Coordinates of C-alpha atoms in Angstrom, one line a residue:
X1309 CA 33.1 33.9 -88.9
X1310 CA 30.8 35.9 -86.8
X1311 CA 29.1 38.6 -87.9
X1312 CA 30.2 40.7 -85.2
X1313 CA 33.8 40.0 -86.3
X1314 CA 33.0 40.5 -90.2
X1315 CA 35.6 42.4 -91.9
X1316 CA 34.7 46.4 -91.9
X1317 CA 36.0 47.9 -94.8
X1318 CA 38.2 51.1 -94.0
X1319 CA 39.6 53.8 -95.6
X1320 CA 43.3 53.2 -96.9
X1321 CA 46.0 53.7 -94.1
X1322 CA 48.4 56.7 -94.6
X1323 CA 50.2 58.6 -92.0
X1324 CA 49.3 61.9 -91.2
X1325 CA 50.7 64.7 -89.3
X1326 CA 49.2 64.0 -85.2
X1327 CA 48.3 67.6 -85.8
X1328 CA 46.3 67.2 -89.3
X1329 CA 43.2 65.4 -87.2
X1330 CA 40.2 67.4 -88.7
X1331 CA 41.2 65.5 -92.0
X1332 CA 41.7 62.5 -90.4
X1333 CA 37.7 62.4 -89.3
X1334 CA 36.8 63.0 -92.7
X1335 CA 38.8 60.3 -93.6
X1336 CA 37.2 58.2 -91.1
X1337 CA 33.9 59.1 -92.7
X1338 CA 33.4 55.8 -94.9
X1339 CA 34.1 53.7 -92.4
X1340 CA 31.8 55.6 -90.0
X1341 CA 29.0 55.2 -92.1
X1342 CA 29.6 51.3 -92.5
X1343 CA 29.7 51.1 -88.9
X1344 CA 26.3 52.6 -88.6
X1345 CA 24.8 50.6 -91.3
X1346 CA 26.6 47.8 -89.3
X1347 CA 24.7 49.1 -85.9
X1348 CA 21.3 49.6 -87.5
X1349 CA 21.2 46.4 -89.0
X1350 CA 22.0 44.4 -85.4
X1351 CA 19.7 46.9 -83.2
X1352 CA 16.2 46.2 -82.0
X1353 CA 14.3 49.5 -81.0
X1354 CA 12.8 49.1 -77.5
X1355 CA 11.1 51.4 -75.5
X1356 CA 10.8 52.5 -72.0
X1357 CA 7.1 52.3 -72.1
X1358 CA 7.7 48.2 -73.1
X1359 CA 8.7 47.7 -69.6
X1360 CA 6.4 50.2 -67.5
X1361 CA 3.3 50.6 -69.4
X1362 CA 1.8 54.3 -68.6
X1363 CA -0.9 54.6 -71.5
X1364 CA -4.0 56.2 -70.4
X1365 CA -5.8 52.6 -71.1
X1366 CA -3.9 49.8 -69.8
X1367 CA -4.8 46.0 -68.9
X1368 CA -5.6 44.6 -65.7
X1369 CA -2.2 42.6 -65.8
X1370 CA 0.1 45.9 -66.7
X1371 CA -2.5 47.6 -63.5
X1372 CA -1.9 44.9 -61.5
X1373 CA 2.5 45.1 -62.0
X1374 CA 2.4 48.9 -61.9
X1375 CA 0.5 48.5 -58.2
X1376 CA 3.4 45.4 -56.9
X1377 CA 6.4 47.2 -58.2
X1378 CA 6.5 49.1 -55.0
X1379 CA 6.5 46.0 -52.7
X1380 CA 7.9 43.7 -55.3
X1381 CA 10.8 46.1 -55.1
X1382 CA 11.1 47.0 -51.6
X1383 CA 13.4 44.4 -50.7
X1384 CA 16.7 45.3 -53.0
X1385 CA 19.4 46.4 -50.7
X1386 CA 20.8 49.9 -50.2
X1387 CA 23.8 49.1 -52.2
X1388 CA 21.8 48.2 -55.5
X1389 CA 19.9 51.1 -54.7
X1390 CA 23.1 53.4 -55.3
X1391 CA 24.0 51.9 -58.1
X1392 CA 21.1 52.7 -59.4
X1393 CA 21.2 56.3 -58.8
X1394 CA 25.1 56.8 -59.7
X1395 CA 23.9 54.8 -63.3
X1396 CA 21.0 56.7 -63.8
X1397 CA 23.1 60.1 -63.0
X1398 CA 25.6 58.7 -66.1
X1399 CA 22.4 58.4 -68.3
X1400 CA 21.1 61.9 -67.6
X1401 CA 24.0 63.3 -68.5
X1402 CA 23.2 62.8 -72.2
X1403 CA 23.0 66.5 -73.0
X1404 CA 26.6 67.1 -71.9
X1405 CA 27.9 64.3 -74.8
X1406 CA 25.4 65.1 -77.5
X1407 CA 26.9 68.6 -77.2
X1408 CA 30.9 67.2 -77.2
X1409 CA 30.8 65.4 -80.2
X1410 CA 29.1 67.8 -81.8
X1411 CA 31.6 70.4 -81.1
X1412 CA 34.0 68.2 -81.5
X1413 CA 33.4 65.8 -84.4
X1414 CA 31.4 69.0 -86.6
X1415 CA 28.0 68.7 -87.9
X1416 CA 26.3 67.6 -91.6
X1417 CA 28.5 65.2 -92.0
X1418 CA 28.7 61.3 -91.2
X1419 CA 29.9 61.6 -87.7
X1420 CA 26.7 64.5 -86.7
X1421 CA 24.5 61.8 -88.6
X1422 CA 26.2 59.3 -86.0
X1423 CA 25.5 61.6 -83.2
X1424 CA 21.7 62.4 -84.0
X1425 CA 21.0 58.4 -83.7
X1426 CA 23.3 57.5 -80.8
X1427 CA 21.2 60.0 -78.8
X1428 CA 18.1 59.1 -79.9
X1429 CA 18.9 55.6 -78.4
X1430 CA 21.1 56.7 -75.3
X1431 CA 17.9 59.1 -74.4
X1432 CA 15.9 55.9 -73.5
X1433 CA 17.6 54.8 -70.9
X1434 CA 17.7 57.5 -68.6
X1435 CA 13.9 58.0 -69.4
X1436 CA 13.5 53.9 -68.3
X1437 CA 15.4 54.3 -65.4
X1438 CA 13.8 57.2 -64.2
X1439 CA 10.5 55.4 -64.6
X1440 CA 11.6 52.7 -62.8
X1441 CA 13.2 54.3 -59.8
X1442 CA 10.3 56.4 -59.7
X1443 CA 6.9 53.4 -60.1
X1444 CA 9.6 51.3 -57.4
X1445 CA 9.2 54.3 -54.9
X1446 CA 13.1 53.8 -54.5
X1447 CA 14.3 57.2 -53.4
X1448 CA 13.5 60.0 -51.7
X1449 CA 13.0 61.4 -55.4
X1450 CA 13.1 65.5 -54.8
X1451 CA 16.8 65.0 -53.1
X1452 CA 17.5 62.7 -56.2
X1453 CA 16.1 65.5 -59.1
X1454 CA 18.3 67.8 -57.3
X1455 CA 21.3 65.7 -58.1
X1456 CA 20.1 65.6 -61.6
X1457 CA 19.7 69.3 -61.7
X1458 CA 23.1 69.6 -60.0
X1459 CA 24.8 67.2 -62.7
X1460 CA 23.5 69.1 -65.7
X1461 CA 23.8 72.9 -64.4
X1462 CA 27.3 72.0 -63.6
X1463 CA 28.6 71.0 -66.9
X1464 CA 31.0 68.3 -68.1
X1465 CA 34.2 69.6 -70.0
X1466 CA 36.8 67.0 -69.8
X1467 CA 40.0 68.7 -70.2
X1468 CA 40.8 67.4 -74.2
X1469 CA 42.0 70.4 -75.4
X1470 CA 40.0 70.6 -78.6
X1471 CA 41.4 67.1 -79.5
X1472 CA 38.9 64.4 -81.2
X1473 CA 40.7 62.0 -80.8
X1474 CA 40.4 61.8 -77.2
X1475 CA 36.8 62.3 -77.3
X1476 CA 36.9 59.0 -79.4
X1477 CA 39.4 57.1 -76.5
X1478 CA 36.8 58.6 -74.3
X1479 CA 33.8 56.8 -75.6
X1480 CA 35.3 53.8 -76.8
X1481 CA 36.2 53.0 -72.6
X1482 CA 33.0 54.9 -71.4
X1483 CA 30.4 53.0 -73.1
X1484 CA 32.3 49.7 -72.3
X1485 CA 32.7 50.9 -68.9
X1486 CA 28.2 51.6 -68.6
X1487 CA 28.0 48.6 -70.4
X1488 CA 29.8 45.9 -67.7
X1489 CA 28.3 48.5 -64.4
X1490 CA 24.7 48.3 -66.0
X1491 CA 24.9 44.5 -66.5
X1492 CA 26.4 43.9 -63.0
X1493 CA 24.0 45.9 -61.3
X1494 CA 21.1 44.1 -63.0
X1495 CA 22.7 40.6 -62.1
X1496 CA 22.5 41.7 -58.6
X1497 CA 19.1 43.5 -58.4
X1498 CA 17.4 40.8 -60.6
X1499 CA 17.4 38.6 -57.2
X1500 CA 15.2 40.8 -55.5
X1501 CA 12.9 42.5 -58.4
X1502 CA 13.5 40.7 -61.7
X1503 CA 12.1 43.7 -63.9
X1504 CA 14.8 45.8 -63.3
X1505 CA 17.4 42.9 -64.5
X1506 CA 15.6 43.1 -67.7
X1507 CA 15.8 47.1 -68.3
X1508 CA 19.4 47.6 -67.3
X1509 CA 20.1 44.0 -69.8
X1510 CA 18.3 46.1 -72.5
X1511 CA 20.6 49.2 -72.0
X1512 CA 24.0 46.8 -71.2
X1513 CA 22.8 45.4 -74.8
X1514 CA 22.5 49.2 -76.1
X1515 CA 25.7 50.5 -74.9
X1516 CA 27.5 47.3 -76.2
X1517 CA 26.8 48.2 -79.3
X1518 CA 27.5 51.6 -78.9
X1519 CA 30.9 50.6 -77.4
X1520 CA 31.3 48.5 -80.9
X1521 CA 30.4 52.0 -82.8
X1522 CA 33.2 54.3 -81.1
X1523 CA 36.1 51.0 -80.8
X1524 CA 36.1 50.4 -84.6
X1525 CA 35.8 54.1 -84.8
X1526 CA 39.2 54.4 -83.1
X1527 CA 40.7 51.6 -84.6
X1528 CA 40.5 52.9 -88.4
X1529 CA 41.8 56.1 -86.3
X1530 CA 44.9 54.1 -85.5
X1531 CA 45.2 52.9 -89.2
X1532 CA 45.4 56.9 -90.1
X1533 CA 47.6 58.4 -87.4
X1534 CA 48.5 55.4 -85.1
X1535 CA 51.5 57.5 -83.5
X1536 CA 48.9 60.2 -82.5
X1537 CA 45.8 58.0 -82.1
X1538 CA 48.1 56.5 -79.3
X1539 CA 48.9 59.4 -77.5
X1540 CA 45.7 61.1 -77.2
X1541 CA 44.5 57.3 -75.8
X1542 CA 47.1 58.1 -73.3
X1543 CA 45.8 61.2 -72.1
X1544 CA 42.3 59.9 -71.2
X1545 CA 43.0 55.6 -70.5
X1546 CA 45.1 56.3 -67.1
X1547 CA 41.9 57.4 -65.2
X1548 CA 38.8 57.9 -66.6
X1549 CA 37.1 61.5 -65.9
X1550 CA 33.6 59.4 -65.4
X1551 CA 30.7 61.3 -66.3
X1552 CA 29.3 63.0 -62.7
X1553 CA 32.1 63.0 -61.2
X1554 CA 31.5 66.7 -60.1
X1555 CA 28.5 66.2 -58.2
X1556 CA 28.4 66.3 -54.7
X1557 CA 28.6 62.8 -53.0
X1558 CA 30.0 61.1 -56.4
X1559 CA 33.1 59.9 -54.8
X1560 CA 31.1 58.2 -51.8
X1561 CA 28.7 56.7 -54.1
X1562 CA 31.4 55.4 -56.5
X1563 CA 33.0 53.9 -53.3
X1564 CA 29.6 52.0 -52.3
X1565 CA 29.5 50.8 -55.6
X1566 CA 33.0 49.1 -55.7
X1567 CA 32.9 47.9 -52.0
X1568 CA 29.6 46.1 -53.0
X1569 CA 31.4 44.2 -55.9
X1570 CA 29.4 45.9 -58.6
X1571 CA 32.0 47.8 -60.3
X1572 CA 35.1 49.3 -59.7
X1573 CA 38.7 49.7 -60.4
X1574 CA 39.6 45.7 -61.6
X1575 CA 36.3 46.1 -63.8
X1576 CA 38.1 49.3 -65.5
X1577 CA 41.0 47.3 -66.0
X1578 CA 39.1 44.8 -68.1
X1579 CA 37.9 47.4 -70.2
X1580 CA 41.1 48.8 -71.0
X1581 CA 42.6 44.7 -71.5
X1582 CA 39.5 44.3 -74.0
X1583 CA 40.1 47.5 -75.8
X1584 CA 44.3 47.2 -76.3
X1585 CA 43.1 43.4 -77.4
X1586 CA 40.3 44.8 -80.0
X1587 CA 42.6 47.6 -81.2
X1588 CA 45.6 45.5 -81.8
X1589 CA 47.7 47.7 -80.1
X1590 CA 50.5 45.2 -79.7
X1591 CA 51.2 44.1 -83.1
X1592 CA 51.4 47.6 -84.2
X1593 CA 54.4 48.7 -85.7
X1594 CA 55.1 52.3 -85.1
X1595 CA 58.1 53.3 -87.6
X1596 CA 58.5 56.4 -85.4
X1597 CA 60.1 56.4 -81.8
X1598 CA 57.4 58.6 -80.6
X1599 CA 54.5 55.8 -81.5
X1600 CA 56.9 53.2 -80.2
X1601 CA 56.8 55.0 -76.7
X1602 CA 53.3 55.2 -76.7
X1603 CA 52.7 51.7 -77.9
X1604 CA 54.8 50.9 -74.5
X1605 CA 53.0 52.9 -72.4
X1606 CA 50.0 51.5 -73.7
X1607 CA 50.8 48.2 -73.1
X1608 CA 52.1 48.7 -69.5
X1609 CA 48.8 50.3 -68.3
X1610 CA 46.8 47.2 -67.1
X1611 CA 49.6 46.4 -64.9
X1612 CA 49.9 50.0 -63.7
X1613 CA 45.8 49.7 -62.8
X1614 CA 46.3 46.5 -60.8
X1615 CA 49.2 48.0 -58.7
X1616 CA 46.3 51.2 -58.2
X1617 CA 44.1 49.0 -57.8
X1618 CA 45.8 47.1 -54.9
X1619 CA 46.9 50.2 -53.3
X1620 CA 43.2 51.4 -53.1
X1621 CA 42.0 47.8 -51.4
X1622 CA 44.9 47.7 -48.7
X1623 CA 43.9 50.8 -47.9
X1624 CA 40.6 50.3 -47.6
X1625 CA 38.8 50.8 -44.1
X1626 CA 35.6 50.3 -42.3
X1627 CA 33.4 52.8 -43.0
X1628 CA 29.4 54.0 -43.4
X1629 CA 27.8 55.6 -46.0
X1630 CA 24.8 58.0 -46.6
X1631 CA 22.9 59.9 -49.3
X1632 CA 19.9 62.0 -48.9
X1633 CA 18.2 60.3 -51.6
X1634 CA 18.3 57.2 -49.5
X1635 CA 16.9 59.2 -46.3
X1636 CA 20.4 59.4 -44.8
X1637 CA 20.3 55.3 -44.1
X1638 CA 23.6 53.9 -43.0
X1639 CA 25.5 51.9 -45.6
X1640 CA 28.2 50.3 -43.6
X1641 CA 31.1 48.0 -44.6
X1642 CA 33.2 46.7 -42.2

């Protein structure tokens, strides 16, 4: 057996009211602190200074990279160079989820504990990227901080209704979701600048194991309250509010980024196929006819994204792009 799939011990299974889910997290509260003692042991700490040294005294090899990036880099396309930006948006929006599951999952407690170390690590990779972006002299980088500003003044409040276990649906697709787009995009940029390749690999690592954190999370959820676990799942799987989606140009970028193959729509599908997989959702046995709805609808939902999915590509037409933060450069597809 795999130490990944090793046996996590959970708290003992006993349905509860779908309304009764404050207890339900503290019930979850064993199993959330074997999953980070799980997550602590697997990591290895890295740093965004590892990749683009900055000390005040550095070698002639780390002076000599720091001077190439800028050329070395010059060459990855326009595309990449969006999916850059739209990733790096998702990673500034830390503040946004720190302050969600804190209101959401409480605080001195196992799941706060959780939240403290989850953002220490998520907080490196908008820091690397910004680095990066910035030593590679890839954008025009005042019309880019404004889109950070933009992101973070306007505010992220997915419509969940006070409910936690959404938020836990939420993370358990999202960090999947970062996970396959960060990984993607590296594959792709890694022809033309092969540093970058190995900073997104380091935060697809990362958020893979974050992923790990909030999937087993929501599986000992399911053991709890299956019938409610389920239909809070519902609410969120569908379409997935993705972080930035409310700042100006999202849409168009999004669309660049699934035209060029990086990630899109099938990719999202994926991620809700590996979650219903890892959860087990189809040798549940609901004994109520409300779970046994939800396990349905569950179920049907890949094939529901592929028919969306379809629609979206037939429709598709040629088209050009542009962003400020790329000087207003067509991006056309035909």
């Amino acid at each position: 057996m795999k130490k990944e799939d090793a046996p996590i011990t959970t708290p003992n299974a006993q349905r509860l009211s779908p309304t009764a889910k404050a207890e339900a997290l503290t019930a979850l509260e064993p199993l959330v602190a074997d999953l980070m003692e799980r997550h602590i042991g697997e990591r290895r700490l890295w740093f965004p200074n590892d990749f683009l040294p900055a000390s005040e005294e550095l070698s002639e090899e780390d002076e000599r990279v720091r001077a190439e990036l800028p050329e070395n880099a010059r060459g990855l396309p326009d595309s990449v160079r969006v999916s850059l930006a739209l990733n790096l948006l998702t990673e500034e929006g830390l503040p946004h989820f720190h302050r969600l599951i804190a209101v959401y999952m409480g605080n001195d407690n196992a799941w706060s504990r959780w939240n403290f170390l989850w953002t220490a690590e998520e907080d490196r990779h908008g820091c690397a990227l910004h680095d990066y972006v910035r030593d590679a002299r890839l954008f025009d980088m005042g019309a880019f901080e404004k889109l950070q500003y933009q992101y973070l003044e306007a505010g992220f409040d997915p419509e969940w209704h006070n409910d936690p276990y959404q938020l836990l649906a939420y993370t358990s697709l999202q960090e999947r979701a970062t996970q396959v787009a960060h990984a993607n995009t590296g594959k792709i940029a890694g022809k033309y600048e092969p540093r970058i390749q190995r900073i997104l690999a380091h935060i697809a690592g990362d958020e893979a194991r974050h992923h790990r954190f909030y999937r087993d999370a929501f599986k000992g959820l399911l053991e709890i309250d299956s019938t409610g676990a389920m239909q809070s799942a519902l609410k969120v799987m569908p379409r997935l509010a993705m972080p930035g989606h409310n700042i100006a140009g999202y849409e168009d970028m999004a669309e660049v980024v699934r035209r060029s193959g990086i990630y899109g729509p099938r990719d999202y599908r994926k991620v809700v196929s590996d979650c219903l997989e890892s959860w087990g959702i189809a040798d549940l046995v609901p004994t109520d006819a409300a779970g046994r709805e939800a396990q349905d609808k569950m179920m049907a939902l890949p094939d529901r994204l592929d028919r969306l999915s379809g629609i979206q590509e037939k429709r598709t037409k040629p088209r050009a792009y542009a962003f400020d933060f790329l000087y207003r450069r067509d991006i056309a597809f035909s």
